[in-house]
PDB file of C-alpha atoms in Angstrom:
ATOM      1  CA  MET A 265      29.674  29.195-143.901  1.00 96.00           C
ATOM      2  CA  LEU A 266      32.206  28.274-141.474  1.00 97.00           C
ATOM      3  CA  ASN A 267      35.022  29.481-143.798  1.00 97.00           C
ATOM      4  CA  THR A 268      32.946  32.993-144.125  1.00 98.00           C
ATOM      5  CA  ALA A 269      32.682  33.145-140.329  1.00 98.00           C
ATOM      6  CA  VAL A 270      36.437  32.498-140.066  1.00 98.00           C
ATOM      7  CA  LYS A 271      37.635  34.881-142.754  1.00 98.00           C
ATOM      8  CA  ALA A 272      35.305  37.660-140.701  1.00 98.00           C
ATOM      9  CA  ALA A 273      36.595  37.170-137.599  1.00 98.00           C
ATOM     10  CA  ARG A 274      40.540  37.403-138.559  1.00 98.00           C
ATOM     11  CA  ARG A 275      39.346  40.255-140.255  1.00 97.00           C
ATOM     12  CA  ALA A 276      37.628  42.077-137.152  1.00 97.00           C
ATOM     13  CA  ALA A 277      40.719  40.773-135.240  1.00 97.00           C
ATOM     14  CA  SER A 278      43.403  42.230-137.483  1.00 96.00           C
ATOM     15  CA  ILE A 279      41.757  45.838-136.523  1.00 93.00           C
ATOM     16  CA  ILE A 280      41.399  44.950-133.017  1.00 94.00           C
ATOM     17  CA  ASN A 281      45.277  43.735-133.269  1.00 93.00           C
ATOM     18  CA  ARG A 282      46.391  47.407-135.266  1.00 90.00           C
ATOM     19  CA  ALA A 283      44.702  49.044-132.822  1.00 87.00           C
ATOM     20  CA  SER A 284      45.761  47.293-129.549  1.00 87.00           C
ATOM     21  CA  PHE A 285      49.530  48.366-130.512  1.00 85.00           C
ATOM     22  CA  ASP A 286      48.415  52.494-129.429  1.00 82.00           C
ATOM     23  CA  ILE A 287      45.561  51.845-126.798  1.00 77.00           C
ATOM     24  CA  GLU A 288      46.017  55.546-125.685  1.00 77.00           C
ATOM     25  CA  ARG A 289      44.561  56.651-129.056  1.00 77.00           C
ATOM     26  CA  VAL A 290      41.432  54.658-129.389  1.00 77.00           C
ATOM     27  CA  LYS A 291      38.438  56.839-129.015  1.00 74.00           C
ATOM     28  CA  VAL A 292      36.154  55.673-126.763  1.00 73.00           C
ATOM     29  CA  THR A 293      32.498  56.366-125.925  1.00 73.00           C
ATOM     30  CA  GLN A 294      30.530  55.423-123.218  1.00 69.00           C
ATOM     31  CA  LYS A 295      26.908  54.099-124.555  1.00 60.00           C
ATOM     32  CA  ARG A 296      25.459  54.099-120.444  1.00 57.00           C
ATOM     33  CA  HIS A 297      27.287  53.567-116.860  1.00 53.00           C
ATOM     34  CA  ASN A 298      30.157  51.063-117.400  1.00 47.00           C
ATOM     35  CA  ASP A 299      28.942  50.035-120.405  1.00 53.00           C
ATOM     36  CA  PHE A 300      32.155  51.715-123.330  1.00 59.00           C
ATOM     37  CA  VAL A 301      32.166  51.574-127.340  1.00 64.00           C
ATOM     38  CA  THR A 302      35.277  52.517-129.635  1.00 77.00           C
ATOM     39  CA  GLU A 303      35.825  53.032-132.638  1.00 87.00           C
ATOM     40  CA  VAL A 304      37.511  49.720-132.674  1.00 89.00           C
ATOM     41  CA  ASP A 305      34.267  47.824-131.869  1.00 89.00           C
ATOM     42  CA  GLN A 306      32.239  49.949-134.544  1.00 91.00           C
ATOM     43  CA  ALA A 307      35.452  49.223-137.577  1.00 92.00           C
ATOM     44  CA  ALA A 308      35.561  45.614-136.541  1.00 95.00           C
ATOM     45  CA  GLU A 309      31.944  45.240-136.765  1.00 96.00           C
ATOM     46  CA  MET A 310      31.984  47.164-140.181  1.00 96.00           C
ATOM     47  CA  ALA A 311      34.443  44.410-141.940  1.00 97.00           C
ATOM     48  CA  ILE A 312      32.506  41.257-140.268  1.00 98.00           C
ATOM     49  CA  ILE A 313      29.041  42.916-142.054  1.00 97.00           C
ATOM     50  CA  GLU A 314      31.009  43.687-145.314  1.00 97.00           C
ATOM     51  CA  ILE A 315      32.414  40.136-145.573  1.00 98.00           C
ATOM     52  CA  LEU A 316      28.860  38.051-144.386  1.00 98.00           C
ATOM     53  CA  LYS A 317      26.667  40.457-146.643  1.00 96.00           C
ATOM     54  CA  ASN A 318      28.919  39.832-150.177  1.00 97.00           C
ATOM     55  CA  ALA A 319      28.909  36.351-149.310  1.00 98.00           C
ATOM     56  CA  TYR A 320      25.416  36.290-147.980  1.00 97.00           C
ATOM     57  CA  PRO A 321      23.339  39.262-149.359  1.00 95.00           C
ATOM     58  CA  ASP A 322      19.911  37.633-148.384  1.00 93.00           C
ATOM     59  CA  HIS A 323      20.709  37.028-144.107  1.00 95.00           C
ATOM     60  CA  ALA A 324      20.064  39.113-141.997  1.00 95.00           C
ATOM     61  CA  ILE A 325      22.415  40.746-139.322  1.00 96.00           C
ATOM     62  CA  LEU A 326      21.596  41.283-135.759  1.00 96.00           C
ATOM     63  CA  ALA A 327      24.805  43.094-134.293  1.00 95.00           C
ATOM     64  CA  GLU A 328      26.245  45.080-130.796  1.00 90.00           C
ATOM     65  CA  GLU A 329      26.681  47.843-132.008  1.00 87.00           C
ATOM     66  CA  SER A 330      24.908  48.334-135.321  1.00 89.00           C
ATOM     67  CA  GLY A 331      21.730  46.097-134.166  1.00 89.00           C
ATOM     68  CA  PRO A 332      19.115  44.729-136.168  1.00 89.00           C
ATOM     69  CA  SER A 333      19.494  44.781-139.875  1.00 89.00           C
ATOM     70  CA  ALA A 334      16.384  46.020-141.788  1.00 84.00           C
ATOM     71  CA  ASN A 335      15.686  42.722-143.027  1.00 85.00           C
ATOM     72  CA  LEU A 336      15.568  41.071-139.948  1.00 85.00           C
ATOM     73  CA  HIS A 337      12.413  39.529-139.215  1.00 77.00           C
ATOM     74  CA  ASP A 338      10.171  36.110-138.210  1.00 65.00           C
ATOM     75  CA  GLU A 339      10.383  35.172-141.917  1.00 71.00           C
ATOM     76  CA  ASN A 340      14.087  35.218-142.054  1.00 78.00           C
ATOM     77  CA  GLU A 341      15.988  32.029-142.358  1.00 91.00           C
ATOM     78  CA  ASN A 342      19.806  33.171-141.659  1.00 96.00           C
ATOM     79  CA  VAL A 343      20.367  35.547-139.304  1.00 96.00           C
ATOM     80  CA  TRP A 344      24.189  36.289-138.099  1.00 97.00           C
ATOM     81  CA  ILE A 345      24.456  37.374-134.734  1.00 97.00           C
ATOM     82  CA  ILE A 346      27.680  39.478-134.285  1.00 98.00           C
ATOM     83  CA  ASP A 347      29.209  40.540-131.433  1.00 97.00           C
ATOM     84  CA  PRO A 348      33.133  42.391-132.904  1.00 96.00           C
ATOM     85  CA  LEU A 349      34.696  43.084-129.910  1.00 96.00           C
ATOM     86  CA  ASP A 350      33.538  41.094-126.673  1.00 96.00           C
ATOM     87  CA  GLY A 351      35.331  42.319-123.752  1.00 94.00           C
ATOM     88  CA  THR A 352      35.410  46.367-124.397  1.00 91.00           C
ATOM     89  CA  THR A 353      36.571  47.425-121.019  1.00 90.00           C
ATOM     90  CA  ASN A 354      39.084  45.057-120.785  1.00 93.00           C
ATOM     91  CA  PHE A 355      40.717  46.143-124.176  1.00 93.00           C
ATOM     92  CA  ILE A 356      40.448  49.869-123.472  1.00 89.00           C
ATOM     93  CA  HIS A 357      42.440  48.951-120.393  1.00 91.00           C
ATOM     94  CA  GLY A 358      45.020  46.604-122.189  1.00 92.00           C
ATOM     95  CA  PHE A 359      44.253  43.648-120.611  1.00 95.00           C
ATOM     96  CA  PRO A 360      44.379  40.763-122.556  1.00 96.00           C
ATOM     97  CA  GLN A 361      40.826  39.267-122.046  1.00 97.00           C
ATOM     98  CA  TYR A 362      38.615  39.908-125.153  1.00 97.00           C
ATOM     99  CA  CYS A 363      37.510  38.356-128.338  1.00 98.00           C
ATOM    100  CA  VAL A 364      35.316  38.105-131.531  1.00 98.00           C
ATOM    101  CA  SER A 365      32.297  36.406-131.412  1.00 98.00           C
ATOM    102  CA  ILE A 366      29.903  35.530-134.564  1.00 98.00           C
ATOM    103  CA  ALA A 367      27.060  32.928-134.413  1.00 98.00           C
ATOM    104  CA  LEU A 368      24.588  32.077-137.069  1.00 98.00           C
ATOM    105  CA  GLN A 369      21.057  30.919-136.689  1.00 97.00           C
ATOM    106  CA  GLN A 370      18.994  29.297-139.073  1.00 96.00           C
ATOM    107  CA  ARG A 371      14.985  28.688-138.605  1.00 92.00           C
ATOM    108  CA  GLY A 372      15.508  29.477-134.581  1.00 91.00           C
ATOM    109  CA  GLN A 373      18.681  26.824-134.299  1.00 95.00           C
ATOM    110  CA  ILE A 374      22.566  28.057-133.912  1.00 97.00           C
ATOM    111  CA  THR A 375      24.124  26.444-136.598  1.00 98.00           C
ATOM    112  CA  GLN A 376      27.406  27.774-137.038  1.00 98.00           C
ATOM    113  CA  ALA A 377      29.943  29.230-134.407  1.00 98.00           C
ATOM    114  CA  VAL A 378      33.379  31.212-134.167  1.00 98.00           C
ATOM    115  CA  VAL A 379      34.699  32.828-131.136  1.00 98.00           C
ATOM    116  CA  TYR A 380      38.686  34.108-131.894  1.00 98.00           C
ATOM    117  CA  ASP A 381      40.882  35.431-129.489  1.00 98.00           C
ATOM    118  CA  PRO A 382      43.383  37.668-130.854  1.00 97.00           C
ATOM    119  CA  THR A 383      45.785  38.195-128.415  1.00 96.00           C
ATOM    120  CA  ARG A 384      46.294  34.475-128.140  1.00 97.00           C
ATOM    121  CA  ASN A 385      45.400  33.298-131.417  1.00 97.00           C
ATOM    122  CA  ASP A 386      43.065  31.073-130.500  1.00 98.00           C
ATOM    123  CA  LEU A 387      40.261  29.857-133.207  1.00 98.00           C
ATOM    124  CA  PHE A 388      37.078  28.330-131.404  1.00 98.00           C
ATOM    125  CA  THR A 389      34.827  27.052-134.009  1.00 98.00           C
ATOM    126  CA  ALA A 390      32.097  24.787-134.482  1.00 98.00           C
ATOM    127  CA  THR A 391      29.068  23.606-136.714  1.00 98.00           C
ATOM    128  CA  LYS A 392      25.950  21.722-135.472  1.00 98.00           C
ATOM    129  CA  GLY A 393      26.082  18.495-135.584  1.00 98.00           C
ATOM    130  CA  ALA A 394      29.949  17.885-136.210  1.00 98.00           C
ATOM    131  CA  GLY A 395      31.871  18.967-132.732  1.00 98.00           C
ATOM    132  CA  ALA A 396      33.883  21.820-131.859  1.00 98.00           C
ATOM    133  CA  TYR A 397      37.094  22.647-132.238  1.00 98.00           C
ATOM    134  CA  LEU A 398      39.892  24.492-131.081  1.00 98.00           C
ATOM    135  CA  ASN A 399      42.634  25.406-133.846  1.00 98.00           C
ATOM    136  CA  ASP A 400      41.256  22.593-135.252  1.00 91.00           C
ATOM    137  CA  LYS A 401      41.237  19.788-132.270  1.00 98.00           C
ATOM    138  CA  ARG A 402      38.538  18.566-131.282  1.00 98.00           C
ATOM    139  CA  ILE A 403      37.498  19.836-127.683  1.00 98.00           C
ATOM    140  CA  ARG A 404      35.476  18.522-124.953  1.00 98.00           C
ATOM    141  CA  VAL A 405      33.774  19.865-121.520  1.00 98.00           C
ATOM    142  CA  GLY A 406      35.596  18.882-118.228  1.00 97.00           C
ATOM    143  CA  ARG A 407      35.321  15.771-117.051  1.00 96.00           C
ATOM    144  CA  ARG A 408      34.821  17.045-113.388  1.00 97.00           C
ATOM    145  CA  ASP A 409      31.168  15.341-111.928  1.00 96.00           C
ATOM    146  CA  LYS A 410      31.069  17.615-108.603  1.00 98.00           C
ATOM    147  CA  VAL A 411      30.732  21.124-108.305  1.00 98.00           C
ATOM    148  CA  ALA A 412      32.346  21.175-105.542  1.00 98.00           C
ATOM    149  CA  ASP A 413      35.887  20.867-107.657  1.00 98.00           C
ATOM    150  CA  ALA A 414      34.872  23.159-110.606  1.00 98.00           C
ATOM    151  CA  LEU A 415      36.159  26.100-111.462  1.00 98.00           C
ATOM    152  CA  VAL A 416      33.306  28.281-112.522  1.00 98.00           C
ATOM    153  CA  GLY A 417      33.372  31.323-114.615  1.00 98.00           C
ATOM    154  CA  THR A 418      30.762  34.323-113.932  1.00 96.00           C
ATOM    155  CA  GLY A 419      30.242  38.221-115.063  1.00 91.00           C
ATOM    156  CA  PHE A 420      29.681  40.757-112.382  1.00 82.00           C
ATOM    157  CA  PRO A 421      26.793  43.194-112.664  1.00 70.00           C
ATOM    158  CA  PHE A 422      28.176  46.085-114.194  1.00 64.00           C
ATOM    159  CA  ARG A 423      25.332  48.518-116.022  1.00 65.00           C
ATOM    160  CA  ASP A 424      22.725  48.211-113.533  1.00 65.00           C
ATOM    161  CA  MET A 425      23.698  48.476-110.147  1.00 70.00           C
ATOM    162  CA  GLU A 426      19.896  46.907-109.115  1.00 71.00           C
ATOM    163  CA  GLY A 427      20.763  43.449-109.403  1.00 77.00           C
ATOM    164  CA  LEU A 428      24.254  43.569-106.928  1.00 85.00           C
ATOM    165  CA  GLU A 429      22.907  42.316-103.884  1.00 89.00           C
ATOM    166  CA  GLU A 430      21.309  39.430-105.131  1.00 90.00           C
ATOM    167  CA  TYR A 431      24.582  38.882-107.291  1.00 91.00           C
ATOM    168  CA  LEU A 432      26.072  39.177-104.017  1.00 92.00           C
ATOM    169  CA  GLN A 433      23.855  36.180-102.754  1.00 94.00           C
ATOM    170  CA  MET A 434      24.736  34.249-105.385  1.00 94.00           C
ATOM    171  CA  PHE A 435      28.274  34.824-105.286  1.00 94.00           C
ATOM    172  CA  ARG A 436      28.559  33.450-101.574  1.00 95.00           C
ATOM    173  CA  VAL A 437      27.039  30.406-102.410  1.00 96.00           C
ATOM    174  CA  MET A 438      28.951  29.769-105.213  1.00 97.00           C
ATOM    175  CA  THR A 439      32.614  30.331-103.934  1.00 96.00           C
ATOM    176  CA  GLU A 440      31.101  28.864-101.057  1.00 97.00           C
ATOM    177  CA  ARG A 441      30.193  25.728-102.747  1.00 97.00           C
ATOM    178  CA  THR A 442      32.967  25.496-105.591  1.00 98.00           C
ATOM    179  CA  ALA A 443      36.847  25.052-106.119  1.00 97.00           C
ATOM    180  CA  GLY A 444      36.744  28.981-107.321  1.00 97.00           C
ATOM    181  CA  LEU A 445      35.059  31.539-109.020  1.00 96.00           C
ATOM    182  CA  ARG A 446      36.832  33.549-112.016  1.00 96.00           C
ATOM    183  CA  ARG A 447      35.148  36.684-113.408  1.00 94.00           C
ATOM    184  CA  PRO A 448      37.776  37.507-116.825  1.00 94.00           C
ATOM    185  CA  GLY A 449      35.164  40.021-118.290  1.00 94.00           C
ATOM    186  CA  ALA A 450      34.218  38.316-121.569  1.00 97.00           C
ATOM    187  CA  ALA A 451      31.257  36.156-121.546  1.00 97.00           C
ATOM    188  CA  ALA A 452      31.532  34.722-125.376  1.00 98.00           C
ATOM    189  CA  LEU A 453      35.505  34.094-124.274  1.00 98.00           C
ATOM    190  CA  ASP A 454      34.209  32.449-121.012  1.00 98.00           C
ATOM    191  CA  LEU A 455      31.960  30.309-122.750  1.00 98.00           C
ATOM    192  CA  ALA A 456      34.506  28.688-125.179  1.00 98.00           C
ATOM    193  CA  TYR A 457      36.687  28.167-121.995  1.00 98.00           C
ATOM    194  CA  VAL A 458      33.746  26.166-120.691  1.00 98.00           C
ATOM    195  CA  ALA A 459      33.588  24.204-124.480  1.00 98.00           C
ATOM    196  CA  ALA A 460      36.983  23.349-123.971  1.00 98.00           C
ATOM    197  CA  GLY A 461      37.458  21.953-120.604  1.00 98.00           C
ATOM    198  CA  ARG A 462      39.523  25.293-119.103  1.00 98.00           C
ATOM    199  CA  LEU A 463      35.945  26.342-117.048  1.00 98.00           C
ATOM    200  CA  ASP A 464      33.954  23.598-115.794  1.00 98.00           C
ATOM    201  CA  GLY A 465      30.783  26.184-115.662  1.00 98.00           C
ATOM    202  CA  PHE A 466      29.261  29.330-116.130  1.00 98.00           C
ATOM    203  CA  PHE A 467      26.877  31.719-114.998  1.00 97.00           C
ATOM    204  CA  GLU A 468      25.557  35.408-115.297  1.00 95.00           C
ATOM    205  CA  LYS A 469      22.618  37.355-115.440  1.00 92.00           C
ATOM    206  CA  GLY A 470      21.625  39.814-118.116  1.00 91.00           C
ATOM    207  CA  LEU A 471      23.522  38.707-121.181  1.00 94.00           C
ATOM    208  CA  GLN A 472      22.685  39.537-124.990  1.00 94.00           C
ATOM    209  CA  PRO A 473      22.212  36.965-127.703  1.00 96.00           C
ATOM    210  CA  TRP A 474      25.332  38.110-129.182  1.00 97.00           C
ATOM    211  CA  ASP A 475      27.289  37.467-125.882  1.00 96.00           C
ATOM    212  CA  MET A 476      25.921  33.834-126.039  1.00 97.00           C
ATOM    213  CA  ALA A 477      24.874  32.690-129.561  1.00 98.00           C
ATOM    214  CA  ALA A 478      28.424  31.309-130.433  1.00 98.00           C
ATOM    215  CA  GLY A 479      29.290  30.080-127.284  1.00 98.00           C
ATOM    216  CA  SER A 480      26.129  28.124-126.990  1.00 98.00           C
ATOM    217  CA  LEU A 481      26.966  26.068-129.610  1.00 98.00           C
ATOM    218  CA  LEU A 482      30.652  25.549-128.957  1.00 98.00           C
ATOM    219  CA  ILE A 483      29.038  24.343-125.300  1.00 98.00           C
ATOM    220  CA  THR A 484      26.568  21.729-126.585  1.00 98.00           C
ATOM    221  CA  GLU A 485      29.195  21.031-129.914  1.00 98.00           C
ATOM    222  CA  ALA A 486      31.172  19.718-126.926  1.00 98.00           C
ATOM    223  CA  GLY A 487      29.421  17.764-124.872  1.00 98.00           C
ATOM    224  CA  GLY A 488      28.001  20.266-122.390  1.00 98.00           C
ATOM    225  CA  ILE A 489      24.841  21.986-121.426  1.00 98.00           C
ATOM    226  CA  MET A 490      23.307  25.817-121.898  1.00 97.00           C
ATOM    227  CA  GLY A 491      20.371  26.920-120.126  1.00 97.00           C
ATOM    228  CA  THR A 492      18.707  29.071-118.058  1.00 96.00           C
ATOM    229  CA  PHE A 493      18.664  29.621-114.269  1.00 95.00           C
ATOM    230  CA  ALA A 494      15.777  27.205-113.779  1.00 94.00           C
ATOM    231  CA  GLY A 495      17.550  24.824-116.485  1.00 94.00           C
ATOM    232  CA  GLU A 496      15.572  25.667-119.106  1.00 94.00           C
ATOM    233  CA  SER A 497      16.549  25.906-122.885  1.00 93.00           C
ATOM    234  CA  ASP A 498      15.123  29.167-123.710  1.00 92.00           C
ATOM    235  CA  TYR A 499      18.272  31.300-122.381  1.00 94.00           C
ATOM    236  CA  LEU A 500      19.398  32.992-125.981  1.00 93.00           C
ATOM    237  CA  TYR A 501      16.939  35.943-125.114  1.00 88.00           C
ATOM    238  CA  LYS A 502      16.155  35.446-121.591  1.00 90.00           C
ATOM    239  CA  GLY A 503      19.668  36.894-121.043  1.00 89.00           C
ATOM    240  CA  ASP A 504      20.197  34.608-117.698  1.00 93.00           C
ATOM    241  CA  VAL A 505      22.191  31.391-118.505  1.00 96.00           C
ATOM    242  CA  ILE A 506      24.049  28.075-116.641  1.00 98.00           C
ATOM    243  CA  ALA A 507      26.504  26.644-118.553  1.00 98.00           C
ATOM    244  CA  GLY A 508      28.787  23.261-117.751  1.00 98.00           C
ATOM    245  CA  SER A 509      29.257  19.523-118.116  1.00 97.00           C
ATOM    246  CA  PRO A 510      25.499  17.789-118.210  1.00 97.00           C
ATOM    247  CA  LYS A 511      26.463  17.049-114.598  1.00 97.00           C
ATOM    248  CA  ILE A 512      27.985  20.721-113.267  1.00 98.00           C
ATOM    249  CA  PHE A 513      25.202  21.945-115.099  1.00 98.00           C
ATOM    250  CA  ALA A 514      22.613  19.968-112.922  1.00 97.00           C
ATOM    251  CA  GLN A 515      24.264  20.656-109.541  1.00 98.00           C
ATOM    252  CA  MET A 516      24.687  24.495-110.751  1.00 98.00           C
ATOM    253  CA  VAL A 517      21.252  24.876-111.528  1.00 97.00           C
ATOM    254  CA  ALA A 518      20.066  23.241-108.364  1.00 97.00           C
ATOM    255  CA  LEU A 519      22.670  25.716-106.178  1.00 97.00           C
ATOM    256  CA  LEU A 520      20.984  28.946-108.694  1.00 96.00           C
ATOM    257  CA  ALA A 521      17.481  27.601-108.961  1.00 94.00           C
ATOM    258  CA  PRO A 522      16.491  30.113-106.076  1.00 94.00           C
ATOM    259  CA  PHE A 523      17.583  33.036-108.134  1.00 93.00           C
ATOM    260  CA  ALA A 524      15.424  32.564-111.594  1.00 90.00           C
ATOM    261  CA  LYS A 525      13.171  35.002-112.678  1.00 77.00           C
TER     262      LYS A 525
END
């Protein structure tokens, strides 16, 4: 299953890479305020779904652009959760921070994960119980144990500006108490960076399952923890998430708990 997901991610990445050579010709549509989709997102998603469906015709699909497949229901034990191009706004500006994200959820548990960065040829993979890897090398979350020393990733509100004031409060809290904040603009890749120790922690509100599914398994298999702002485990469909090594996670939850829903 992991090999099939890797094959699908690489096929999508080949479409993305071809388009990146002539960004100006890519057709862009605005779904809503500051939320864009390109013909590249759609073509990459179709390529992923085709490969997965050919291999596993009975499996359900939850994808960012095409939504849930007709057979997505509680009885379906296997669901592929797909973001064909996380970081679309970065992509259409030629800013090289975007990725393909594919995860398999089985009986409510994420069991396979692929995050592929086509600009750096970085392939992050994980299978439940078998560890997390970057280009076939085992990865672990960072060793820093004090949030004051931590480099932390985040995401700014960009669709719904109603949350901006709250975010500015969180930004102040975290800026004052960490070594630095980064907002690269592709949550799935940010989570992969936490798994690889490139970031010590991550927090964001308003994410979708396809933003988090693959990254969540990468982090837990790399020895980290993900949870809601209250530290609970039901983050995947709630959308508010904190991630990090166990000690950094606990300290971030303490700082951000006042902002929990």
